[in-house]
XYZ file of C-alpha atoms in Angstrom:
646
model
C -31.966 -13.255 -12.611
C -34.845 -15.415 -11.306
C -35.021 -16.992 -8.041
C -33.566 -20.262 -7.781
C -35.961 -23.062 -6.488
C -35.201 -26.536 -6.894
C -36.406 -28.490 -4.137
C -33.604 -30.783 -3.758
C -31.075 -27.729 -4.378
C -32.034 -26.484 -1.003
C -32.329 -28.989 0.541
C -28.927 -30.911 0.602
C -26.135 -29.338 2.882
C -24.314 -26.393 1.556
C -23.073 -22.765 2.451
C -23.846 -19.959 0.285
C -21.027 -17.890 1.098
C -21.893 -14.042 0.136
C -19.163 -10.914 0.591
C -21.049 -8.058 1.886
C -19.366 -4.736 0.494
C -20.532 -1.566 -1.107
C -21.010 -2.812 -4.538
C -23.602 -5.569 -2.900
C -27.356 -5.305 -4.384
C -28.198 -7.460 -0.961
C -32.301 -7.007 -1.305
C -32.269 -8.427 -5.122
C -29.286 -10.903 -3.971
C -31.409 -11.891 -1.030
C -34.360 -12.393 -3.350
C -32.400 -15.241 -5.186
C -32.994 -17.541 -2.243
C -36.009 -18.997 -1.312
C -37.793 -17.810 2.779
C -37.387 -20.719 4.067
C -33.563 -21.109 3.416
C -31.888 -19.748 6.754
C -29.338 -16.687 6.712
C -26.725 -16.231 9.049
C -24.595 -12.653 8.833
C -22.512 -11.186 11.327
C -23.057 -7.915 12.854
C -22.581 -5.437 10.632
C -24.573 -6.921 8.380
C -27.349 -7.109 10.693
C -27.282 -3.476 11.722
C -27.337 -2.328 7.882
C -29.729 -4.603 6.574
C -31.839 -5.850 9.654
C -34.976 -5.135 7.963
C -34.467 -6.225 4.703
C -34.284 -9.467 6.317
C -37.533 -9.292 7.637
C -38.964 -12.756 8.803
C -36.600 -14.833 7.723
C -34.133 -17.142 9.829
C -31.480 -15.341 10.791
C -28.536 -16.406 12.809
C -25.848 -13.687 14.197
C -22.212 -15.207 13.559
C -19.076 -14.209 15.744
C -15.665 -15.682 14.982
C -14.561 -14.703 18.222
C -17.272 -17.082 19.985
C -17.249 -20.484 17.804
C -20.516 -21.106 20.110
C -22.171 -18.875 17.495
C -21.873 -21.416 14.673
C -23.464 -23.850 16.474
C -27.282 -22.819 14.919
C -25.447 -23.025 11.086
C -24.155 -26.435 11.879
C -27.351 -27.576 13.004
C -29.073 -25.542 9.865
C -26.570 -27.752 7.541
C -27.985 -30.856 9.054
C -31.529 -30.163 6.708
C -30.148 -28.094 3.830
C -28.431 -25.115 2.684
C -27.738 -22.194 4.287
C -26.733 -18.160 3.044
C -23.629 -17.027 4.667
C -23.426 -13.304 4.519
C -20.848 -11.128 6.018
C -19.256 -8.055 5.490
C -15.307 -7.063 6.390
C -14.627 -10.384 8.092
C -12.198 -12.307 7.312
C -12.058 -14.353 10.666
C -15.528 -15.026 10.148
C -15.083 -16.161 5.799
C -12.091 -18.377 7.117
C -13.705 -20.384 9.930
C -16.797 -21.017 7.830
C -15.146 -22.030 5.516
C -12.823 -24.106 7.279
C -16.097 -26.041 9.414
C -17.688 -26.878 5.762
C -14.668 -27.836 4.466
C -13.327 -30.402 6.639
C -16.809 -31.926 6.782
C -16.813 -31.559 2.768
C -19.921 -29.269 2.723
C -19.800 -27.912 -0.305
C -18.857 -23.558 -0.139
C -20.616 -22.077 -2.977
C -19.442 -18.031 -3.796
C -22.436 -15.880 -4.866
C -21.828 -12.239 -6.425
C -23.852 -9.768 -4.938
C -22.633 -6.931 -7.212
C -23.512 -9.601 -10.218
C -26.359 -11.763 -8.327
C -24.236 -14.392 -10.016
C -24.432 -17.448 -7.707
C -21.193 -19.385 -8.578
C -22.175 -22.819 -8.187
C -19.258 -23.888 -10.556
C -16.597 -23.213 -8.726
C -17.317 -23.976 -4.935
C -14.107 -24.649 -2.443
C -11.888 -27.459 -2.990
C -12.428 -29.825 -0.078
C -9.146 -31.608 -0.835
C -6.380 -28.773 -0.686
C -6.401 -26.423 2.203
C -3.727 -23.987 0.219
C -6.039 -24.317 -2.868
C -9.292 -23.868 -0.603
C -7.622 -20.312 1.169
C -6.468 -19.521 -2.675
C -10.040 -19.660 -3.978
C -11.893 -18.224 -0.807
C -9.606 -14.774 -0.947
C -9.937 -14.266 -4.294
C -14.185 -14.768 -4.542
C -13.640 -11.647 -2.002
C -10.641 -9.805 -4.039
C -13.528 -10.262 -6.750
C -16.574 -9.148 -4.741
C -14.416 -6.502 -3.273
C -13.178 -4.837 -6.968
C -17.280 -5.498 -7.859
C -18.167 -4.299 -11.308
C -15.077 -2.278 -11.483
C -12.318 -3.099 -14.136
C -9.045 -2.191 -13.372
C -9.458 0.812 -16.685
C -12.383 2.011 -15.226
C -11.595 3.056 -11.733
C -11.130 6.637 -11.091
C -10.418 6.970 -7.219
C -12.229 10.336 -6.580
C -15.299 8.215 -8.221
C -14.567 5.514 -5.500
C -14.383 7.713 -2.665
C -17.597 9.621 -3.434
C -18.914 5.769 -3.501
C -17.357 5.180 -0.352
C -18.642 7.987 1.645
C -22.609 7.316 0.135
C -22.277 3.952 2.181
C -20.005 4.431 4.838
C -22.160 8.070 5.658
C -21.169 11.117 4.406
C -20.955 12.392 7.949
C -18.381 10.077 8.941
C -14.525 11.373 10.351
C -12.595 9.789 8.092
C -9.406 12.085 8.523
C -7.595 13.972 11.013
C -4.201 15.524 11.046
C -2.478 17.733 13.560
C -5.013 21.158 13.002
C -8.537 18.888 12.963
C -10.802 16.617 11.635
C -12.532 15.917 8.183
C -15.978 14.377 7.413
C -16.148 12.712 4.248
C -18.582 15.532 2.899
C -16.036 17.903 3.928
C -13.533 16.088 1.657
C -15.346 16.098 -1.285
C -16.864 19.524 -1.072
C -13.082 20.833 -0.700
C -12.592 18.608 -3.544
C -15.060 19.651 -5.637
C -14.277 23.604 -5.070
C -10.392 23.404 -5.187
C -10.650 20.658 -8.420
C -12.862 23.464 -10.199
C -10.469 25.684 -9.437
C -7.183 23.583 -10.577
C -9.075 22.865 -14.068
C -8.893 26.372 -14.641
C -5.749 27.352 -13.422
C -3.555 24.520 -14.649
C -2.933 23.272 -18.358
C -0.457 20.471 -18.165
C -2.076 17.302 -17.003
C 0.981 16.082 -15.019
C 1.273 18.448 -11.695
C 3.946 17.846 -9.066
C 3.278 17.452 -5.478
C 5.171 18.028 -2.462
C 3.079 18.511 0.546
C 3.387 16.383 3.951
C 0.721 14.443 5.547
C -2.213 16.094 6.064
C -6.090 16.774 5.563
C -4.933 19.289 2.972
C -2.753 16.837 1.170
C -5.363 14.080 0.615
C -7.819 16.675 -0.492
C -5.380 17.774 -3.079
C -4.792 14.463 -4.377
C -8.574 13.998 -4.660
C -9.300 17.313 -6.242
C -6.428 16.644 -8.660
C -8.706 13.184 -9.456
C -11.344 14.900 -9.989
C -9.922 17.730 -12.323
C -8.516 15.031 -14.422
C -5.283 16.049 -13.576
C -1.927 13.394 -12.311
C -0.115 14.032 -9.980
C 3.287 13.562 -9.722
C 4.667 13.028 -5.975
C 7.694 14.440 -5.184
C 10.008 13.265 -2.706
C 10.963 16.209 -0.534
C 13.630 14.775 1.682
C 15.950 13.175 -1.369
C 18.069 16.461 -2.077
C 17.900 18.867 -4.722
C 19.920 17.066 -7.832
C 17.206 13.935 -7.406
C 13.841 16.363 -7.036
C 15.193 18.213 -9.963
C 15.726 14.800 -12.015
C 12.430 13.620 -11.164
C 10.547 16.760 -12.264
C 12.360 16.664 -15.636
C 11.465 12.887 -16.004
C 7.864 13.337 -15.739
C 7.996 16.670 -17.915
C 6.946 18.762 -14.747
C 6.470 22.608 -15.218
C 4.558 23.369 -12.281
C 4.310 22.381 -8.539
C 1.521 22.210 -5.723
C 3.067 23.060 -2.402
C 3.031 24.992 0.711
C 4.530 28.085 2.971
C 4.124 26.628 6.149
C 5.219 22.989 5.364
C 8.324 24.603 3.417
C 9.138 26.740 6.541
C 8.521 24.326 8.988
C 10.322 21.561 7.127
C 13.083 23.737 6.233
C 13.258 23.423 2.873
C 14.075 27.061 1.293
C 17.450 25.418 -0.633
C 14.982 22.833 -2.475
C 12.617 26.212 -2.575
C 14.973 28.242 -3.774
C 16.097 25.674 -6.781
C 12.799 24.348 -7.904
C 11.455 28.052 -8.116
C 14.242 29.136 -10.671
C 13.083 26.310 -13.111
C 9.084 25.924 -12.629
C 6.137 27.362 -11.417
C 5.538 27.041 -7.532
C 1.480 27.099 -6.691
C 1.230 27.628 -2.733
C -1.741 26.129 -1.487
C -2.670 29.682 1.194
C -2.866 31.421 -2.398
C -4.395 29.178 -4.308
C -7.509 29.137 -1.831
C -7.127 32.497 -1.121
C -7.830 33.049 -4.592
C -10.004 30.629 -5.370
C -13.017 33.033 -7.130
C -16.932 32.802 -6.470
C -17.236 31.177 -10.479
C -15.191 28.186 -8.914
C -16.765 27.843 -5.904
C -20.252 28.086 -7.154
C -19.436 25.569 -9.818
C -17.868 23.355 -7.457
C -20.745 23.581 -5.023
C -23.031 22.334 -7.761
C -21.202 19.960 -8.930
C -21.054 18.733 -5.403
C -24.883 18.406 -5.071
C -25.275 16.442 -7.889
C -22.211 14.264 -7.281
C -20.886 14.695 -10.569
C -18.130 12.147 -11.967
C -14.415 13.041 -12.380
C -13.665 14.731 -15.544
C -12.135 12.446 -18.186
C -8.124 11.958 -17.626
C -5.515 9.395 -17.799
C -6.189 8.277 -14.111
C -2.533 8.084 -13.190
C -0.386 8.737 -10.409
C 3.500 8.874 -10.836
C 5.868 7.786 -7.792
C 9.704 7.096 -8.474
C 12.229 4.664 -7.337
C 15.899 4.431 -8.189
C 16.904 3.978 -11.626
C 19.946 2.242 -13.255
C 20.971 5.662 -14.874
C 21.359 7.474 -11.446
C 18.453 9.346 -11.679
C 15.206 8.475 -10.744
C 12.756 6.677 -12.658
C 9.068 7.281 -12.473
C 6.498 4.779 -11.949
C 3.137 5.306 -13.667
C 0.190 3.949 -11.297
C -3.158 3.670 -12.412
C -5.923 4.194 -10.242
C -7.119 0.737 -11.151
C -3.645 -0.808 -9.764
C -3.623 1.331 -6.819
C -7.553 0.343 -6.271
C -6.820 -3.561 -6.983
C -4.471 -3.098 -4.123
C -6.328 -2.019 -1.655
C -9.208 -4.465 -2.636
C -6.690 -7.349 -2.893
C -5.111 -6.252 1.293
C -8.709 -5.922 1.951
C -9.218 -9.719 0.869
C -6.586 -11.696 3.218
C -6.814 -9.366 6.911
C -9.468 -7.498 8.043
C -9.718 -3.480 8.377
C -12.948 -2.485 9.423
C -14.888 1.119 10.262
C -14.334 0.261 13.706
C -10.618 0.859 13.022
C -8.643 3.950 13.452
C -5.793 4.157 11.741
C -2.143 5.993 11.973
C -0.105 6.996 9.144
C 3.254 9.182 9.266
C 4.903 7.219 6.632
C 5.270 10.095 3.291
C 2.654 10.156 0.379
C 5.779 10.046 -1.607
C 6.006 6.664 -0.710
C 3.623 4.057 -2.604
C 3.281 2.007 1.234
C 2.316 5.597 2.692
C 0.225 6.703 -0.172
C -1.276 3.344 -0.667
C -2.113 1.482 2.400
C -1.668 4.536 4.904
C -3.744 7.068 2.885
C -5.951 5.746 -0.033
C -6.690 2.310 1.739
C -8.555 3.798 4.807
C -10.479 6.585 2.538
C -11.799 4.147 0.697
C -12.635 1.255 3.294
C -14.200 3.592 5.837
C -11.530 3.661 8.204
C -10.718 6.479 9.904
C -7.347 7.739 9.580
C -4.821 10.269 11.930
C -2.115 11.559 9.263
C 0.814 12.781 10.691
C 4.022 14.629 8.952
C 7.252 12.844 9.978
C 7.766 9.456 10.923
C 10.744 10.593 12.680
C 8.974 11.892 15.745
C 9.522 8.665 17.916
C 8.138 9.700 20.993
C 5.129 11.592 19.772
C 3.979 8.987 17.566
C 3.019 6.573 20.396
C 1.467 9.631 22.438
C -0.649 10.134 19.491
C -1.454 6.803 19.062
C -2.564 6.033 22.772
C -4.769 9.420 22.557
C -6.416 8.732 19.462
C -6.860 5.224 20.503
C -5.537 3.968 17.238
C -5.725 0.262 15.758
C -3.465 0.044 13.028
C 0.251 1.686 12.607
C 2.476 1.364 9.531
C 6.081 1.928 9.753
C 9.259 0.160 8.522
C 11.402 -1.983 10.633
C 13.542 0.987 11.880
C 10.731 3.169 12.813
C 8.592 0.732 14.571
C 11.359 -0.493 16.538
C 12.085 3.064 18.026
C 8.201 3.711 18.258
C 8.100 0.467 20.546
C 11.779 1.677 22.309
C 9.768 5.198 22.889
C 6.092 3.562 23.842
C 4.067 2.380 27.198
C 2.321 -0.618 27.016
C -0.753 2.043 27.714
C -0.225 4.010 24.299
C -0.293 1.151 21.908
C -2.927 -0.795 24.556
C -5.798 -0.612 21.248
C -3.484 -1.587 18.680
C -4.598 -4.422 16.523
C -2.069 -4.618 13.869
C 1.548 -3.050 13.680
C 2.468 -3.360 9.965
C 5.817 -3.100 8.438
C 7.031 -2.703 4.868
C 9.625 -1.268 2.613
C 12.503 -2.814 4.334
C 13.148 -6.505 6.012
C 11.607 -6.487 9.640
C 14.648 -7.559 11.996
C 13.744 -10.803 14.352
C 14.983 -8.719 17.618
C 12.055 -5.983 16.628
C 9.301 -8.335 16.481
C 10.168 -10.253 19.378
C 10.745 -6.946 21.404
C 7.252 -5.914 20.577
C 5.917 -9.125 21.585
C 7.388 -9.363 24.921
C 6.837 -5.192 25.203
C 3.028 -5.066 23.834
C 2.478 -8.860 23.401
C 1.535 -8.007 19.237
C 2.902 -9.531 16.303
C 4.243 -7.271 13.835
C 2.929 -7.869 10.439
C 5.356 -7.711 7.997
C 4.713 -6.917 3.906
C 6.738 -7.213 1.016
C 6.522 -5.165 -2.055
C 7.481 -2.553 -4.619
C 6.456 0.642 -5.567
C 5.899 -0.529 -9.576
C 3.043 -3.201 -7.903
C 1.011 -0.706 -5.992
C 3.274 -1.728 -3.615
C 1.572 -4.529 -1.600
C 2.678 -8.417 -3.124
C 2.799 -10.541 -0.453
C 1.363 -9.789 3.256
C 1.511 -11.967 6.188
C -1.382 -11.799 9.085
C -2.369 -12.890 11.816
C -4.558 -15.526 10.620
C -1.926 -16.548 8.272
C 0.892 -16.258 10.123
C 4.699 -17.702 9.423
C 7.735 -16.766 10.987
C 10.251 -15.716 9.027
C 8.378 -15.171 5.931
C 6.109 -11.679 4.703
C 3.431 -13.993 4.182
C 1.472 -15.197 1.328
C 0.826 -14.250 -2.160
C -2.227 -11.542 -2.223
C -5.021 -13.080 -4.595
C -5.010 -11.702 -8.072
C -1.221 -11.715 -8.477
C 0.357 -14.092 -10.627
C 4.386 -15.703 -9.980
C 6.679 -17.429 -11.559
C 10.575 -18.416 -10.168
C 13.123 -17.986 -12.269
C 16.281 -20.689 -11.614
C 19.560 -18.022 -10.583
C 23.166 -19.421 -11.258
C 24.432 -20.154 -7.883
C 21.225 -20.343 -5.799
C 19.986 -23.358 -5.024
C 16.810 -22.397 -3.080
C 13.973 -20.268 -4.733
C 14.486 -18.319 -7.770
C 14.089 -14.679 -9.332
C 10.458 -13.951 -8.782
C 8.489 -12.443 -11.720
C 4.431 -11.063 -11.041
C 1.297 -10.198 -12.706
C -1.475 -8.864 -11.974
C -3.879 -5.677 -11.621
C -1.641 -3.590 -9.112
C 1.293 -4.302 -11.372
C 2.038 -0.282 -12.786
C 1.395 1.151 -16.294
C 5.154 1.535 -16.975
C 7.973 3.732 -16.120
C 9.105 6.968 -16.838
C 13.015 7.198 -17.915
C 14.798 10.543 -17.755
C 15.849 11.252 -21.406
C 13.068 8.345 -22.971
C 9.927 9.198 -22.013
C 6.933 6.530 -21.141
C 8.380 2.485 -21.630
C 5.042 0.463 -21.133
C 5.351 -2.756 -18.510
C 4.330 -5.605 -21.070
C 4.064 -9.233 -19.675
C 5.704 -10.604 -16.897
C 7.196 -7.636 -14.266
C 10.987 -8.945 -12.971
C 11.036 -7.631 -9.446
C 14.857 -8.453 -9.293
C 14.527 -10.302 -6.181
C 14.699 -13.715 -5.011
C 12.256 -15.323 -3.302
C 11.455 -19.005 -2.261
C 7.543 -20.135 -1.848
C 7.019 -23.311 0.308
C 3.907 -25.860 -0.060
C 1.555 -23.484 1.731
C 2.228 -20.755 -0.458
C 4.135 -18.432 2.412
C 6.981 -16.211 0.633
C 10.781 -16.080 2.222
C 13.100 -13.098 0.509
C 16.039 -15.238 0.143
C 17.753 -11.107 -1.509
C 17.934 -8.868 -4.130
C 19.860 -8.867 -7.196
C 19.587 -5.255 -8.106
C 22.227 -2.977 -7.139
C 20.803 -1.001 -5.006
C 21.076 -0.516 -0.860
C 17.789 -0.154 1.497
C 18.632 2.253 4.021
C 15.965 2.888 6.012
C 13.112 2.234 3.486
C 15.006 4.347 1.098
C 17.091 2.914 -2.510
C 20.015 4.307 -2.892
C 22.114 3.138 -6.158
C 24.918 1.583 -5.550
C 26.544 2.699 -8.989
C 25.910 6.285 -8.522
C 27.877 5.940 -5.494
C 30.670 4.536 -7.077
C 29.915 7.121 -9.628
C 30.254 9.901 -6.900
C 33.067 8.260 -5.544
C 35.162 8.323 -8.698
C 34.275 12.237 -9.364
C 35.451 12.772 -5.479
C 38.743 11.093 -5.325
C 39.495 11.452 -8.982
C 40.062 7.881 -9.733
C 37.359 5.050 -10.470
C 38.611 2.084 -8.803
C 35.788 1.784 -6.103
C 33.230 -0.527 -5.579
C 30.208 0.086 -3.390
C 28.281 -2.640 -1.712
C 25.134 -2.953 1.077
C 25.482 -5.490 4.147
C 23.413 -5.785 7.142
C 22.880 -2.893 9.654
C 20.855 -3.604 12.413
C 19.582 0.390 13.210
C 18.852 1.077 9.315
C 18.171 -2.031 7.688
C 21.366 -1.689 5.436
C 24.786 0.179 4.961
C 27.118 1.480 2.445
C 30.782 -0.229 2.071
C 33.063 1.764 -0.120
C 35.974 -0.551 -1.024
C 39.137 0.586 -2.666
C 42.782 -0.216 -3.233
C 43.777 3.444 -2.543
C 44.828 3.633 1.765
C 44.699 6.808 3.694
C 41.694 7.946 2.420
C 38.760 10.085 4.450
C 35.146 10.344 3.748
C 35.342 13.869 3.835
C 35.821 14.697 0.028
C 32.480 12.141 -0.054
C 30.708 14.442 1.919
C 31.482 17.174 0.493
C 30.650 16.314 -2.880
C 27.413 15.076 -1.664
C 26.643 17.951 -0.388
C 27.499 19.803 -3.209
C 25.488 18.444 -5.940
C 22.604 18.156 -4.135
C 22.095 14.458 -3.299
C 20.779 12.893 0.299
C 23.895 12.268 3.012
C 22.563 8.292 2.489
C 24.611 8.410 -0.492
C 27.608 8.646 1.392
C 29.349 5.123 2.653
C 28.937 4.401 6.287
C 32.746 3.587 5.759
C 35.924 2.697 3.994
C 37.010 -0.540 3.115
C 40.751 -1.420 1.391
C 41.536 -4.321 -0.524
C 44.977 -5.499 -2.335
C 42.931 -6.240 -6.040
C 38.934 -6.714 -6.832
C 38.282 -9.936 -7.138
C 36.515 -10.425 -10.843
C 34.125 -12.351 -12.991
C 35.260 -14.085 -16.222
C 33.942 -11.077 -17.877
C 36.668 -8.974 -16.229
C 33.918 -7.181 -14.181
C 33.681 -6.721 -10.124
C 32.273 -10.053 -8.934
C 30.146 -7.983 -6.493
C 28.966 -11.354 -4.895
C 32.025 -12.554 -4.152
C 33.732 -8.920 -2.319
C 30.578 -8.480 -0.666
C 30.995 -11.798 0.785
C 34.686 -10.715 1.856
C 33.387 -7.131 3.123
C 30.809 -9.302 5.413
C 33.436 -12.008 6.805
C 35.856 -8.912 7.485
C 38.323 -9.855 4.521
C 38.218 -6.483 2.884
């Protein structure tokens, strides 16, 4: 594409707003605009590409010190102006804000296209609109030429590493540190190796957080291979289900996390039906063919091998056993790019994970979000450790901490103000963040919590709410890209049932006994929501049967299922109500007295589900109230159950 150089284009006020990321062709962009039209970048941009910009005009920019957009005001007073920064939201927003409230037209120009977008500049009229349009030119310059079909993520993180520096720390667990190179070397050796040793494409996984476990993941990426991620901590009876949904023969695991997690029962059942790989033997016998081939293919950076570039999670399922959720690595990718587009995570960031790869919010934003942005990221094995956590957060200096509700409130119970003294943002997802944790961390450690909303079937981030963005009560706004509609709900007067598109929405599901079901059209999340004018997103509640007990969904029908087997008669009902310590709680209700939860337990135990399937207690009632149907109206006795009438 030529340079553009009409006189009178250059010189009337406007900002050429350009997203700096690693997709960027910033010389060739650069040469689109004339010498004599002034750049202003912030400082990244200026350490990375200080000499490309030679002897132009060039203006540092600093949200934190509005003094520094005094020289582009004064610039906008002759003509236009190139905006260029990279991983700064602050900065994109208060730009964008000066122009538009002085109607100075925003123009978006592609640097991974050198497509300068003069069709579509900023509305000056809507500020919702205005925000809309700004986050998703950087969604858009963030994803680059990548369609959602395309990505592979070991591709993307051999990407990543070429610009963020191969010799870059970009993960640490509990035994050491990993530069990028190391990851992809191990990647490249032990991926040689799995191509060889391992026929089926779909390979389960059940390893905790670690340096090991990401460069698994990424070896399996680049062996073409999908892994399936098993949840560890669910019991037996749902492991088992979950491997026989996704047509799982052979496993990826470990002595020492087996030992040290106690786990020889789920050991012990798993080996008598598939094939257990431990990781010790697996290097141990990884032979000099592999690792020759794997070093050469390292040198040359070669591209994954061809494969379906999925990854399968599960959630609860309406048949008691778990369905699986089929991920591409374009959804999971689109996530990350579309988080990356409304808050800002830079490489100056260190981050802190110890929520499960099992779970799309650990795997996602705690895992395969900082690989690929350049953060740098401490993994660490149980989120459970309360007192630990902090310790290692004040001693790695850490910026960013995930958790849900539960866990962040005992993290901040457990915590000086010393050890989370760097933190920049405390994120929580997977359940509803209770108002007496987020105030207790502001008065504590004087931070706002950040709370997300999502699912595992949409990568899992929908809807995030920031700092810059900020609402209380809601989980924030819409992340760009995604697509809603409300659907009206018989006996809700305020929002509706929420429906999504978009390029994180999944593949499809795996159902035990079915096989694949694609996701066609619009995805029903089964929970309502209300939007307001500005767009910000309130969870008015879910519809589906299920409980959230401490991030975790537990079917309500397979408890009542579980109950009927224990006490030999089916007239129970099972519903969820507020509990402050775990997000939610189990109510049994019955019209049989006297009873005990022991038989519960003990069946529980038995078959080999989690203790969170048994109620937290006992409820009796004279008769069930009922719909016109003759089903439980579940509304109406878990109304009862919460006003104490049952």
């Amino acid at each position: 594409m030529k340079a553009l150089s009409s006189h009178h284009r250059w010189n009337t006020p406007a900002i050429y707003l350009l997203n700096v990321t690693l997709y960027t062709r910033f010389h060739e962009t650069l040469a689109l605009f004339p010498a004599h039209v002034p750049v202003f970048v912030n400082a990244k941009v200026q350490e990375r590409y200080g000499a490309a910009l030679g002897s132009r005009q060039v203006g540092v920019i600093d949200a934190e010190r509005p003094i520094t957009l005094k020289p582009l005001m004064e610039a906008l007073s002759s003509g236009a102006a190139l905006v260029a920064l990279d991983t700064d939201q602050r900065g994109f927003q208060a730009v964008a804000r000066y122009a538009t409230e002085r109607r100075i037209p925003v123009i978006p120009v592609y640097g991974h296209s050198l497509v300068i977008d003069e069709e579509h500049p900023l509305p000056f009229d809507d500020p919702r609109s205005a925000l809309d349009t700004l986050q998703h030119f950087l969604f858009q310059s963030y994803m680059g030429p990548r369609t959602v079909a395309s990505v592979n993520l070991f591709d993307e993180l051999v990407q990543s590493a070429r610009y963020y520096g191969e010799d870059r720390v970009i993960v640490k667990d509990m035994m050491g540190s990993a530069r990028y190179r190391d990851v992809l070397l191990q990647s490249y050796v032990l991926g040689t190796a799995l191509r060889r040793m391992i026929r089926r494409h779909r390979v389960g996984v059940m390893l905790p957080n670690s340096v090991g476990h990401v460069v698994v993941l990424f070896a399996m990426f680049y062996a073409g291979l999908t892994p399936v991620m098993l949840n560890y901590s669910s019991g037996v009876q749902t492991v088992v289900d979950a491997c026989e949904t996704a047509g799982v023969d052979v496993i990826l695991t470990s002595r020492e996390f087996i030992e040290k997690g106690q786990l020889q029962e789920l050991e012990q059942a798993l080996t008598a039906r598939y094939k257990l790989h431990y990781m010790e033997d697996v290097r141990k016998e990884i032979g000099l063919g592999a690792k020759l081939a794997g070093l050469w293919a390292f040198r040359r950076r070669r591209p994954a091998h061809p494969g379906s570039n999925e990854i399968i999670l599960f959630t609860s399922g309406s048949e008691y056993r778990p369905r699986g959720v089929v991920l591409s690595h374009g959804n999971i990718y689109a996530n990350v790019q579309q988080t990356r587009s409304v808050i800002d995570f830079g490489t100056e960031d260190r981050m802190l994970n110890a929520m499960p790869m099992f779970h799309s919010f650990g795997l996602t934003a705690g895992a395969l979000l900082p690989l690929i942005a350049g953060i740098q990221v401490y993994l660490y094995p149980s989120p459970l450790h309360y007192k630990r956590i902090p310790e290692i957060c004040g001693q790695e200096r850490s910026t960013i901490l995930f958790g849900t509700s539960s866990f962040l409130e005992k993290y901040g119970q457990n915590a000086t103000p010393e050890q989370f003294a760097h933190l920049r943002y405390a994120v929580a997802g997977a359940e509803r963040l209770k108002p007496e944790v987020e105030q207790a961390w502001l008065q504590k450690f004087g931070l706002q919590i950040m709370q997300g909303y999502g699912a595992t079937e949409t990568s899992p981030i929908m809807s995030l709410d920031t700092p810059i963005n900020h609402k209380q009560g809601s989980v924030g706004r819409f992340l760009p890209g995604l697509r809603y509609r409300l659907e009206p709900v018989d006996g809700i007067e305020q929002g509706g049932l929420l429906h999504v598109q978009g390029p994180n929405v999944m593949k499809g599901y795996l159902v035990h006994g079915e096989g694949f079901v694609e996701q066609t059209g619009w995805y029903n999340t089964g929970d309502v929501v209300d939007v307001d004018e500005d767009g910000f997103v309130t969870i008015v509640g879910r519809l589906k049967r299920f409980a959230k007990i401490a991030g975790e969904m537990i079917s309500l029908n397979l408890v009542e299922q579980l109950a009927a087997r224990a006490y030999g008669d089916p007239a129970f009902a099972a519903v969820s109500i507020p509990d402050p310590a775990r997000g939610e709680r189990i109510v049994l209700v019955t019209t049989h007295r006297g009873l005990t939860l022991a038989p519960m337990r003990d069946l529980v135990d038995r078959m080999g589900y989690s203790r969170m399937h048994v109620p937290a207690e006992i409820r009796v009632i004279d008769e069930f109230p009922l719909l016109g149907s003759g089903k439980t109206d579940y509304v109406t006795l878990k109304a009862m159950v919460e006003k104490g009438r049952a």
